[in-house]
mmCIF file of C-alpha atoms and ligand atoms in Angstrom:
data_model
loop_
_atom_site.group_PDB
_atom_site.id
_atom_site.type_symbol
_atom_site.label_atom_id
_atom_site.label_comp_id
_atom_site.label_asym_id
_atom_site.label_seq_id
_atom_site.Cartn_x
_atom_site.Cartn_y
_atom_site.Cartn_z
ATOM 1 C CA MET A 1 30.794 1.866 -4.542
ATOM 2 C CA THR A 2 33.385 3.073 -2.189
ATOM 3 C CA ASP A 3 32.111 5.143 0.820
ATOM 4 C CA SER A 4 32.715 8.670 0.637
ATOM 5 C CA CYS A 5 32.726 11.605 2.865
ATOM 6 C CA ALA A 6 29.096 12.863 3.558
ATOM 7 C CA PHE A 7 30.450 16.409 2.934
ATOM 8 C CA CYS A 8 33.252 17.174 0.720
ATOM 9 C CA GLY A 9 32.877 13.645 -1.352
ATOM 10 C CA SER A 10 36.677 12.838 -0.478
ATOM 11 C CA THR A 11 37.130 9.093 -0.544
ATOM 12 C CA ARG A 12 39.900 9.262 1.840
ATOM 13 C CA PRO A 13 39.202 6.800 4.661
ATOM 14 C CA LEU A 14 36.033 8.068 6.996
ATOM 15 C CA THR A 15 36.358 9.024 10.892
ATOM 16 C CA ARG A 16 34.290 8.854 13.404
ATOM 17 C CA GLU A 17 32.470 11.892 14.765
ATOM 18 C CA HIS A 18 30.322 12.959 17.572
ATOM 19 C CA VAL A 19 26.683 14.261 16.467
ATOM 20 C CA PHE A 20 27.294 16.833 19.845
ATOM 21 C CA GLY A 21 31.295 17.532 19.958
ATOM 22 C CA GLN A 22 32.841 15.774 22.816
ATOM 23 C CA TRP A 23 33.036 19.290 24.495
ATOM 24 C CA VAL A 24 29.460 18.924 25.672
ATOM 25 C CA SER A 25 30.069 16.072 27.798
ATOM 26 C CA LYS A 26 32.550 17.965 29.561
ATOM 27 C CA ILE A 27 31.016 21.148 30.461
ATOM 28 C CA GLY A 28 29.270 19.781 33.642
ATOM 29 C CA LEU A 29 25.914 19.112 32.076
ATOM 30 C CA ASP A 30 23.941 16.078 33.426
ATOM 31 C CA LEU A 31 22.151 14.734 30.607
ATOM 32 C CA SER A 32 20.299 11.824 32.243
ATOM 33 C CA PRO A 33 19.772 8.753 30.405
ATOM 34 C CA VAL A 34 16.342 9.231 28.799
ATOM 35 C CA ARG A 35 15.251 8.221 25.644
ATOM 36 C CA HIS A 36 16.933 10.363 22.781
ATOM 37 C CA ILE A 37 15.045 10.631 19.336
ATOM 38 C CA ALA A 38 15.918 12.069 16.423
ATOM 39 C CA GLY A 39 12.952 12.719 14.209
ATOM 40 C CA PRO A 40 10.173 12.755 13.393
ATOM 41 C CA LEU A 41 11.436 13.318 9.653
ATOM 42 C CA ASN A 42 9.378 11.208 7.877
ATOM 43 C CA GLY A 43 7.179 10.209 10.264
ATOM 44 C CA VAL A 44 8.893 7.717 11.940
ATOM 45 C CA PRO A 45 11.306 8.695 14.740
ATOM 46 C CA ARG A 46 14.754 6.987 15.080
ATOM 47 C CA ASP A 47 15.819 5.454 18.284
ATOM 48 C CA MET A 48 19.093 7.142 19.511
ATOM 49 C CA GLY A 49 19.161 4.865 22.465
ATOM 50 C CA GLU A 50 18.924 5.466 26.618
ATOM 51 C CA GLN A 51 22.275 7.268 26.678
ATOM 52 C CA PRO A 52 23.229 11.044 26.379
ATOM 53 C CA PRO A 53 23.325 12.019 22.996
ATOM 54 C CA TYR A 54 27.070 13.131 23.143
ATOM 55 C CA ARG A 55 27.686 9.633 23.306
ATOM 56 C CA GLN A 56 26.400 8.952 19.675
ATOM 57 C CA THR A 57 28.870 8.986 16.723
ATOM 58 C CA VAL A 58 28.677 8.278 12.896
ATOM 59 C CA LYS A 59 31.268 7.500 10.697
ATOM 60 C CA ASP A 60 30.276 9.265 7.607
ATOM 61 C CA PHE A 61 33.405 12.366 7.338
ATOM 62 C CA CYS A 62 36.695 12.287 6.290
ATOM 63 C CA SER A 63 39.484 13.330 8.740
ATOM 64 C CA SER A 64 40.280 16.559 6.681
ATOM 65 C CA CYS A 65 36.543 17.706 7.230
ATOM 66 C CA ASN A 66 36.576 15.965 10.820
ATOM 67 C CA ASN A 67 39.418 17.821 12.048
ATOM 68 C CA GLY A 68 39.413 21.005 9.906
ATOM 69 C CA TRP A 69 36.102 23.044 9.659
ATOM 70 C CA MET A 70 34.201 20.688 11.697
ATOM 71 C CA SER A 71 36.581 20.970 14.473
ATOM 72 C CA ARG A 72 36.620 24.804 14.444
ATOM 73 C CA LEU A 73 32.782 24.860 14.278
ATOM 74 C CA GLU A 74 32.851 22.913 17.804
ATOM 75 C CA ASP A 75 35.557 25.387 19.335
ATOM 76 C CA THR A 76 33.474 28.320 18.659
ATOM 77 C CA ALA A 77 30.558 26.755 19.761
ATOM 78 C CA ARG A 78 31.822 25.496 23.129
ATOM 79 C CA ARG A 79 32.946 28.784 23.407
ATOM 80 C CA VAL A 80 29.833 30.814 23.058
ATOM 81 C CA LEU A 81 27.562 28.336 24.003
ATOM 82 C CA SER A 82 28.851 26.547 27.088
ATOM 83 C CA PRO A 83 27.656 29.209 29.408
ATOM 84 C CA ILE A 84 24.157 29.218 27.798
ATOM 85 C CA ILE A 85 23.249 25.495 27.773
ATOM 86 C CA LEU A 86 24.188 25.650 31.642
ATOM 87 C CA GLY A 87 21.901 28.611 31.913
ATOM 88 C CA GLU A 88 24.470 31.024 33.159
ATOM 89 C CA PRO A 89 24.404 34.976 31.397
ATOM 90 C CA GLY A 90 26.462 35.262 28.550
ATOM 91 C CA ALA A 91 26.098 36.781 24.994
ATOM 92 C CA ILE A 92 26.049 36.058 21.323
ATOM 93 C CA SER A 93 28.045 38.573 19.323
ATOM 94 C CA THR A 94 27.156 39.576 16.003
ATOM 95 C CA GLN A 95 30.355 38.130 14.623
ATOM 96 C CA ASP A 96 30.107 34.912 16.532
ATOM 97 C CA GLN A 97 26.188 34.353 15.366
ATOM 98 C CA PRO A 98 27.045 32.571 11.701
ATOM 99 C CA VAL A 99 29.193 30.373 13.245
ATOM 100 C CA ILE A 100 26.135 29.348 15.578
ATOM 101 C CA ALA A 101 23.956 29.194 12.837
ATOM 102 C CA VAL A 102 26.337 26.861 10.589
ATOM 103 C CA TRP A 103 27.320 24.739 13.763
ATOM 104 C CA ALA A 104 23.196 24.097 14.340
ATOM 105 C CA GLN A 105 23.081 23.141 10.512
ATOM 106 C CA LYS A 106 26.315 20.965 10.778
ATOM 107 C CA THR A 107 24.802 19.018 13.764
ATOM 108 C CA ALA A 108 21.384 18.468 12.546
ATOM 109 C CA LEU A 109 22.928 17.513 9.303
ATOM 110 C CA THR A 110 25.270 14.979 11.584
ATOM 111 C CA ALA A 111 22.399 13.829 13.707
ATOM 112 C CA MET A 112 20.472 12.728 10.350
ATOM 113 C CA LEU A 113 22.683 10.238 9.319
ATOM 114 C CA LEU A 114 22.219 8.176 12.398
ATOM 115 C CA SER A 115 19.695 6.426 10.277
ATOM 116 C CA SER A 116 21.355 3.390 8.660
ATOM 117 C CA LYS A 117 22.592 3.297 4.662
ATOM 118 C CA GLU A 118 19.427 1.072 4.193
ATOM 119 C CA GLN A 119 17.143 3.324 5.873
ATOM 120 C CA ARG A 120 18.119 6.224 3.830
ATOM 121 C CA SER A 121 18.190 4.269 0.580
ATOM 122 C CA ARG A 122 14.384 4.139 1.194
ATOM 123 C CA GLY A 123 13.944 7.531 1.609
ATOM 124 C CA TYR A 124 14.442 8.472 5.399
ATOM 125 C CA GLY A 125 16.791 11.388 5.524
ATOM 126 C CA LEU A 126 18.046 14.433 3.579
ATOM 127 C CA PRO A 127 19.024 14.353 -0.060
ATOM 128 C CA LYS A 128 22.766 13.676 -0.453
ATOM 129 C CA SER A 129 22.990 17.010 -2.650
ATOM 130 C CA VAL A 130 22.159 18.998 0.741
ATOM 131 C CA TYR A 131 25.316 17.906 2.375
ATOM 132 C CA THR A 132 27.376 19.101 -0.776
ATOM 133 C CA MET A 133 25.523 22.402 -0.770
ATOM 134 C CA PHE A 134 26.071 22.834 2.811
ATOM 135 C CA TYR A 135 29.638 22.079 2.409
ATOM 136 C CA ASP A 136 30.203 24.887 -0.165
ATOM 137 C CA CYS A 137 28.094 27.419 2.033
ATOM 138 C CA GLN A 138 30.103 26.578 5.357
ATOM 139 C CA SER A 139 33.349 27.614 3.433
ATOM 140 C CA ARG A 140 31.861 31.460 3.377
ATOM 141 C CA MET A 141 30.470 30.707 7.019
ATOM 142 C CA GLU A 142 27.112 30.735 5.910
ATOM 143 C CA PRO A 143 24.439 28.383 6.326
ATOM 144 C CA LEU A 144 22.365 27.296 3.127
ATOM 145 C CA GLY A 145 20.926 30.223 1.409
ATOM 146 C CA GLY A 146 17.415 31.254 2.983
ATOM 147 C CA SER A 147 18.342 29.910 6.028
ATOM 148 C CA ARG A 148 16.913 31.363 9.376
ATOM 149 C CA PHE A 149 17.975 30.955 13.103
ATOM 150 C CA TRP A 150 16.732 31.634 16.052
ATOM 151 C CA VAL A 151 17.826 31.352 19.765
ATOM 152 C CA GLY A 152 15.833 30.895 23.093
ATOM 153 C CA GLN A 153 15.840 29.581 26.567
ATOM 154 C CA TYR A 154 14.343 25.947 27.077
ATOM 155 C CA GLU A 155 12.899 25.610 30.457
ATOM 156 C CA GLY A 156 11.649 22.342 30.817
ATOM 157 C CA LYS A 157 13.306 18.806 32.460
ATOM 158 C CA LEU A 158 17.104 19.418 33.513
ATOM 159 C CA GLY A 159 19.277 17.385 31.192
ATOM 160 C CA PHE A 160 16.866 17.265 28.575
ATOM 161 C CA ALA A 161 18.251 16.924 24.720
ATOM 162 C CA ALA A 162 16.979 16.702 21.409
ATOM 163 C CA ILE A 163 17.847 16.900 17.820
ATOM 164 C CA HIS A 164 14.685 17.514 15.650
ATOM 165 C CA VAL A 165 14.492 17.933 11.976
ATOM 166 C CA THR A 166 10.592 18.122 10.625
ATOM 167 C CA PRO A 167 10.074 18.478 6.927
ATOM 168 C CA LEU A 168 7.688 21.393 5.861
ATOM 169 C CA ALA A 169 6.299 22.017 2.666
ATOM 170 C CA VAL A 170 5.625 25.591 0.794
ATOM 171 C CA ARG A 171 2.365 25.459 -0.733
ATOM 172 C CA ILE A 172 -0.078 27.921 -2.538
ATOM 173 C CA PRO A 173 -3.771 26.672 -1.293
ATOM 174 C CA GLY A 174 -5.793 24.772 -3.442
ATOM 175 C CA ILE A 175 -2.453 22.968 -5.380
ATOM 176 C CA ALA A 176 -1.533 20.142 -4.084
ATOM 177 C CA GLU A 177 1.713 19.652 -2.361
ATOM 178 C CA LEU A 178 4.893 18.494 -3.933
ATOM 179 C CA ASP A 179 6.071 14.378 -3.003
ATOM 180 C CA ARG A 180 9.223 16.134 -1.356
ATOM 181 C CA PRO A 181 9.679 18.746 0.963
ATOM 182 C CA GLN A 182 10.932 22.051 0.312
ATOM 183 C CA CYS A 183 12.640 23.088 3.280
ATOM 184 C CA TYR A 184 13.117 21.768 7.424
ATOM 185 C CA ALA A 185 12.719 22.957 10.725
ATOM 186 C CA VAL A 186 15.775 22.232 12.793
ATOM 187 C CA THR A 187 15.256 22.307 16.821
ATOM 188 C CA ILE A 188 18.107 21.324 18.483
ATOM 189 C CA VAL A 189 17.802 21.548 22.847
ATOM 190 C CA LEU A 190 20.695 21.333 25.229
ATOM 191 C CA GLY A 191 20.126 21.761 28.443
ATOM 192 C CA LYS A 192 19.027 25.601 28.637
ATOM 193 C CA LEU A 193 19.842 26.084 25.053
ATOM 194 C CA ALA A 194 17.023 25.972 22.235
ATOM 195 C CA LEU A 195 18.227 26.578 18.907
ATOM 196 C CA HIS A 196 15.501 26.864 15.939
ATOM 197 C CA GLY A 197 16.218 27.219 12.608
ATOM 198 C CA LEU A 198 14.509 27.050 8.855
ATOM 199 C CA VAL A 199 16.650 25.404 6.052
ATOM 200 C CA PHE A 200 15.509 25.487 2.459
ATOM 201 C CA THR A 201 16.580 23.041 0.055
ATOM 202 C CA THR A 202 14.830 23.999 -2.677
ATOM 203 C CA PRO A 203 16.162 27.499 -3.401
ATOM 204 C CA ALA A 204 13.460 28.716 -5.604
ATOM 205 C CA LEU A 205 11.089 28.431 -3.196
ATOM 206 C CA GLU A 206 12.562 30.394 -0.332
ATOM 207 C CA ILE A 207 9.905 32.733 1.377
ATOM 208 C CA ASP A 208 9.818 35.320 3.817
ATOM 209 C CA VAL A 209 8.568 33.413 7.235
ATOM 210 C CA THR A 210 7.269 34.557 10.612
ATOM 211 C CA MET A 211 7.999 33.254 14.021
ATOM 212 C CA SER A 212 5.676 32.921 16.464
ATOM 213 C CA LEU A 213 8.214 32.448 19.880
ATOM 214 C CA GLY A 214 9.238 35.439 20.679
ATOM 215 C CA ILE A 215 12.995 34.710 20.709
ATOM 216 C CA PRO A 216 15.895 36.449 18.951
ATOM 217 C CA GLN A 217 17.063 35.417 15.288
ATOM 218 C CA ILE A 218 20.852 35.164 15.001
ATOM 219 C CA TRP A 219 20.630 34.553 11.055
ATOM 220 C CA PRO A 220 20.946 36.804 9.200
ATOM 221 C CA PRO A 221 22.303 38.482 12.019
ATOM 222 C CA GLN A 222 20.226 41.311 13.633
ATOM 223 C CA GLY A 223 22.752 42.625 16.531
ATOM 224 C CA PRO A 224 23.942 41.227 19.314
ATOM 225 C CA VAL A 225 22.053 38.775 21.578
ATOM 226 C CA ARG A 226 22.491 39.109 25.551
ATOM 227 C CA TRP A 227 21.472 36.344 27.607
ATOM 228 C CA PRO A 228 18.883 35.149 28.872
ATOM 229 C CA THR A 229 16.899 36.323 26.448
ATOM 230 C CA GLY A 230 13.209 36.054 25.133
ATOM 231 C CA GLN A 231 9.846 34.073 25.613
ATOM 232 C CA PRO A 232 11.153 30.617 27.168
ATOM 233 C CA CYS A 233 9.998 27.271 25.382
ATOM 234 C CA THR A 234 8.569 25.007 28.332
ATOM 235 C CA GLU A 235 8.166 21.548 27.832
ATOM 236 C CA ALA A 236 4.834 21.872 26.269
ATOM 237 C CA MET A 237 5.767 23.895 23.673
ATOM 238 C CA PHE A 238 8.832 22.014 22.661
ATOM 239 C CA GLN A 239 6.997 19.452 20.187
ATOM 240 C CA HIS A 240 4.842 22.489 18.686
ATOM 241 C CA LEU A 241 8.149 24.380 17.652
ATOM 242 C CA ALA A 242 10.039 20.733 16.642
ATOM 243 C CA ASN A 243 7.178 20.246 14.423
ATOM 244 C CA GLY A 244 7.510 23.807 12.507
ATOM 245 C CA LYS A 245 4.242 25.252 13.766
ATOM 246 C CA MET A 246 5.643 28.061 14.914
ATOM 247 C CA LEU A 247 6.890 28.834 11.637
ATOM 248 C CA GLY A 248 4.650 30.747 9.522
ATOM 249 C CA SER A 249 4.886 32.323 5.606
ATOM 250 C CA ALA A 250 4.940 35.827 5.567
ATOM 251 C CA VAL A 251 3.889 35.790 2.051
ATOM 252 C CA GLU A 252 0.231 36.399 1.321
ATOM 253 C CA SER A 253 -1.499 33.355 -0.428
ATOM 254 C CA VAL A 254 1.657 31.481 0.615
ATOM 255 C CA GLU A 255 1.464 28.848 3.291
ATOM 256 C CA LEU A 256 4.130 27.112 5.166
ATOM 257 C CA GLN A 257 2.881 23.839 6.722
ATOM 258 C CA PRO A 258 4.729 20.538 8.009
ATOM 259 C CA TRP A 259 5.222 18.222 5.216
ATOM 260 C CA THR A 260 2.079 15.996 5.866
ATOM 261 C CA PRO A 261 3.471 12.661 5.564
ATOM 262 C CA ALA A 262 5.922 13.482 8.561
ATOM 263 C CA ILE A 263 3.906 14.785 11.256
ATOM 264 C CA ASP A 264 0.600 14.454 13.302
ATOM 265 C CA LEU A 265 1.371 10.816 13.515
ATOM 266 C CA PRO A 266 1.549 9.090 16.907
ATOM 267 C CA ARG A 267 5.350 8.502 18.186
ATOM 268 C CA SER A 268 6.436 5.090 17.422
ATOM 269 C CA VAL A 269 9.192 3.060 18.232
ATOM 270 C CA ILE A 270 10.809 -0.044 16.706
ATOM 271 C CA VAL A 271 11.845 -2.964 19.465
ATOM 272 C CA ASP A 272 12.899 -6.164 18.111
ATOM 273 C CA GLY A 273 11.278 -5.861 14.786
ATOM 274 C CA LYS A 274 8.309 -4.900 15.844
ATOM 275 C CA VAL A 275 6.508 -1.472 15.630
ATOM 276 C CA HIS A 276 4.791 -0.059 18.787
ATOM 277 C CA VAL A 277 2.556 2.339 18.560
ATOM 278 C CA PRO A 278 0.293 4.583 21.037
ATOM 279 C CA ALA A 279 -2.983 3.595 20.760
ATOM 280 C CA LEU A 280 -5.911 6.368 20.451
ATOM 281 C CA CYS A 281 -6.971 5.236 24.495
ATOM 282 C CA GLY A 282 -3.944 7.218 25.555
ATOM 283 C CA LYS A 283 -3.225 4.349 27.729
ATOM 284 C CA HIS A 284 -1.985 1.246 25.890
ATOM 285 C CA SER A 285 0.094 0.702 22.912
ATOM 286 C CA TYR A 286 -0.085 -1.970 20.141
ATOM 287 C CA CYS A 287 2.576 -3.171 17.587
ATOM 288 C CA TYR A 288 2.738 -4.793 14.269
ATOM 289 C CA PRO A 289 5.862 -6.576 12.461
ATOM 290 C CA ALA A 290 8.443 -4.107 11.290
ATOM 291 C CA VAL A 291 8.258 -5.755 7.630
ATOM 292 C CA ILE A 292 4.787 -3.841 7.530
ATOM 293 C CA LEU A 293 6.362 -0.793 7.987
ATOM 294 C CA ALA A 294 9.407 -1.669 5.170
ATOM 295 C CA GLU A 295 6.501 -2.336 2.694
ATOM 296 C CA ALA A 296 4.803 1.020 3.299
ATOM 297 C CA LEU A 297 7.961 2.529 2.484
ATOM 298 C CA ARG A 298 8.009 0.996 -0.996
ATOM 299 C CA GLY A 299 4.421 1.940 -1.224
ATOM 300 C CA ARG A 300 2.543 -1.390 -0.524
ATOM 301 C CA PHE A 301 0.287 -0.950 2.593
ATOM 302 C CA TYR A 302 -2.022 -3.261 4.722
ATOM 303 C CA ALA A 303 -4.935 -3.207 7.133
ATOM 304 C CA PHE A 304 -5.495 -5.128 10.088
ATOM 305 C CA ALA A 305 -7.596 -5.366 13.394
ATOM 306 C CA THR A 306 -5.760 -4.747 16.851
ATOM 307 C CA GLY A 307 -6.910 -4.189 20.447
ATOM 308 C CA CYS A 308 -5.942 -3.104 23.852
ATOM 309 C CA ALA A 309 -6.656 -4.083 27.556
ATOM 310 C CA CYS A 310 -8.991 -1.262 27.775
ATOM 311 C CA PRO A 311 -10.734 -3.393 25.894
ATOM 312 C CA GLN A 312 -10.918 -1.374 22.629
ATOM 313 C CA ALA A 313 -10.723 -2.873 19.008
ATOM 314 C CA TYR A 314 -8.587 -0.595 16.516
ATOM 315 C CA LEU A 315 -8.404 -0.887 12.673
ATOM 316 C CA ILE A 316 -5.196 0.237 11.484
ATOM 317 C CA GLN A 317 -4.233 1.012 7.714
ATOM 318 C CA THR A 318 -0.835 1.719 6.617
ATOM 319 C CA GLU A 319 -0.335 4.971 4.151
ATOM 320 C CA ALA A 320 2.792 6.516 2.820
ATOM 321 C CA ASP A 321 5.059 5.554 5.998
ATOM 322 C CA ALA A 322 3.067 5.394 8.727
ATOM 323 C CA ALA A 323 0.018 3.406 10.521
ATOM 324 C CA HIS A 324 -3.476 5.369 10.739
ATOM 325 C CA CYS A 325 -6.341 4.240 12.940
ATOM 326 C CA LYS A 326 -9.317 4.224 10.881
ATOM 327 C CA ALA A 327 -11.799 3.296 13.291
ATOM 328 C CA ILE A 328 -11.840 2.397 17.066
ATOM 329 C CA GLY A 329 -14.779 0.547 18.777
ATOM 330 C CA ALA A 330 -16.040 -3.178 19.961
ATOM 331 C CA ALA A 331 -13.800 -5.738 18.677
ATOM 332 C CA GLU A 332 -17.027 -7.343 16.587
ATOM 333 C CA GLY A 333 -17.458 -4.240 14.484
ATOM 334 C CA ILE A 334 -13.914 -3.458 14.116
ATOM 335 C CA SER A 335 -13.562 -7.512 12.792
ATOM 336 C CA ASP A 336 -16.717 -6.382 10.382
ATOM 337 C CA MET A 337 -15.034 -3.446 8.865
ATOM 338 C CA TYR A 338 -11.879 -5.257 8.442
ATOM 339 C CA GLU A 339 -13.366 -8.389 6.611
ATOM 340 C CA ALA A 340 -15.328 -5.814 4.451
ATOM 341 C CA LEU A 341 -12.185 -4.273 3.354
ATOM 342 C CA PRO A 342 -11.092 -5.260 -0.143
ATOM 343 C CA GLY A 343 -7.676 -6.861 -0.792
ATOM 344 C CA THR A 344 -5.523 -10.417 0.015
ATOM 345 C CA GLU A 345 -5.182 -11.632 3.323
ATOM 346 C CA VAL A 346 -1.471 -12.275 4.424
ATOM 347 C CA VAL A 347 -0.247 -14.159 7.341
ATOM 348 C CA ILE A 348 3.108 -13.082 8.678
ATOM 349 C CA HIS A 349 4.769 -15.597 10.598
ATOM 350 C CA GLU A 350 6.171 -14.109 13.878
ATOM 351 C CA GLU A 351 8.222 -15.751 16.588
ATOM 352 C CA ALA A 352 5.269 -14.667 18.995
ATOM 353 C CA GLY A 353 2.477 -16.248 16.792
ATOM 354 C CA LEU A 354 0.777 -15.228 13.468
ATOM 355 C CA PHE A 355 0.132 -11.707 12.292
ATOM 356 C CA VAL A 356 -2.623 -11.577 10.208
ATOM 357 C CA CYS A 357 -3.308 -8.763 8.186
ATOM 358 C CA LYS A 358 -4.593 -7.665 4.460
ATOM 359 C CA ARG A 359 -2.689 -6.559 1.573
ATOM 360 C CA LEU A 360 -4.584 -3.226 0.374
ATOM 361 C CA PRO A 361 -4.956 -3.163 -3.375
ATOM 362 C CA VAL A 362 -2.981 -0.283 -4.910
ATOM 363 C CA VAL A 363 -5.133 3.153 -5.178
ATOM 364 C CA PRO A 364 -4.551 5.082 -8.572
ATOM 365 C CA ALA A 365 -3.161 8.681 -7.081
ATOM 366 C CA GLY A 366 -5.434 11.347 -7.940
HETATM 367 ZN ZN1 ZN B 1 35.209 15.638 4.009
HETATM 368 ZN ZN1 ZN B 2 15.891 13.238 23.897
HETATM 369 ZN ZN1 ZN B 3 -6.459 1.031 26.021
#
């Protein structure tokens, strides 16, 4: 199989492209080396490492995309967004608003390619068709059909940068949600700039939405936006915004909610082949072999008992693609609950020793 450009499908040699255009590193914003995370798509954040995100690159685009339309988008973004990122007064003209919306969508799609091909083949990431559809739309300088974008000011820690893509589901109460999300909330924070958007990947399910953070819409454009403007997004509000919880359905009897498998999960990181998950106590974390997570992505689930220094014992079960804490308490009680679970015990040999868990029987859906 030959590699082809994620956007136009060309099989010309692929070139490296920065997730954020290199101009971001040159405008004088001091992005401190904090942990950068692209996520929480499908529940497991992908660690972008402890470096400013403008150094991250992906090699998924051909040179004609890279040096053509993508580079023109970066030019406009640099001109329009530089003052805003630095917190200086500025404006986004009605004419520039579609370009900024397309840029935000391109940046989010690029960031989601930071996951490996293997991770993507296991369901992490956006469907390939979204990239092809977007390539078509950008030639008309439009984001994907049914998209909405807003622009606001971020009031949290200086030098913070993040890209989050959260899958959302459109549903009618009482009817089970589909096995795939139908739209995505996109959040980009760079310095003082907070861009938020909603992107539909299932055009038939486009609905009118409400946005509870009081910031101006730039797509579809509603008139010029002067900067600074709108209700500031604080550090505390950021996670709420990024999880798509400030968006709602404007259609009666239809709900717009985060796609259940993707949120309300503890933030986990993968270090040295182990998944580290914050424990319910809020002070410690526990870990389990990454192979258990890989198994969960294939629909095979496990249970194990673990503990923290509190001391507190936990009964953990993997579901869909995350680990859920089923019980918390004294070690004895937790171990009794573990013993009582059906399934076959499995011992995983790790460098640090043995990891004992139970492969749970497959429960028929429904
Ligand atoms: Zn291309
Ligand atoms: Zn970050
Ligand atoms: Zn603890």
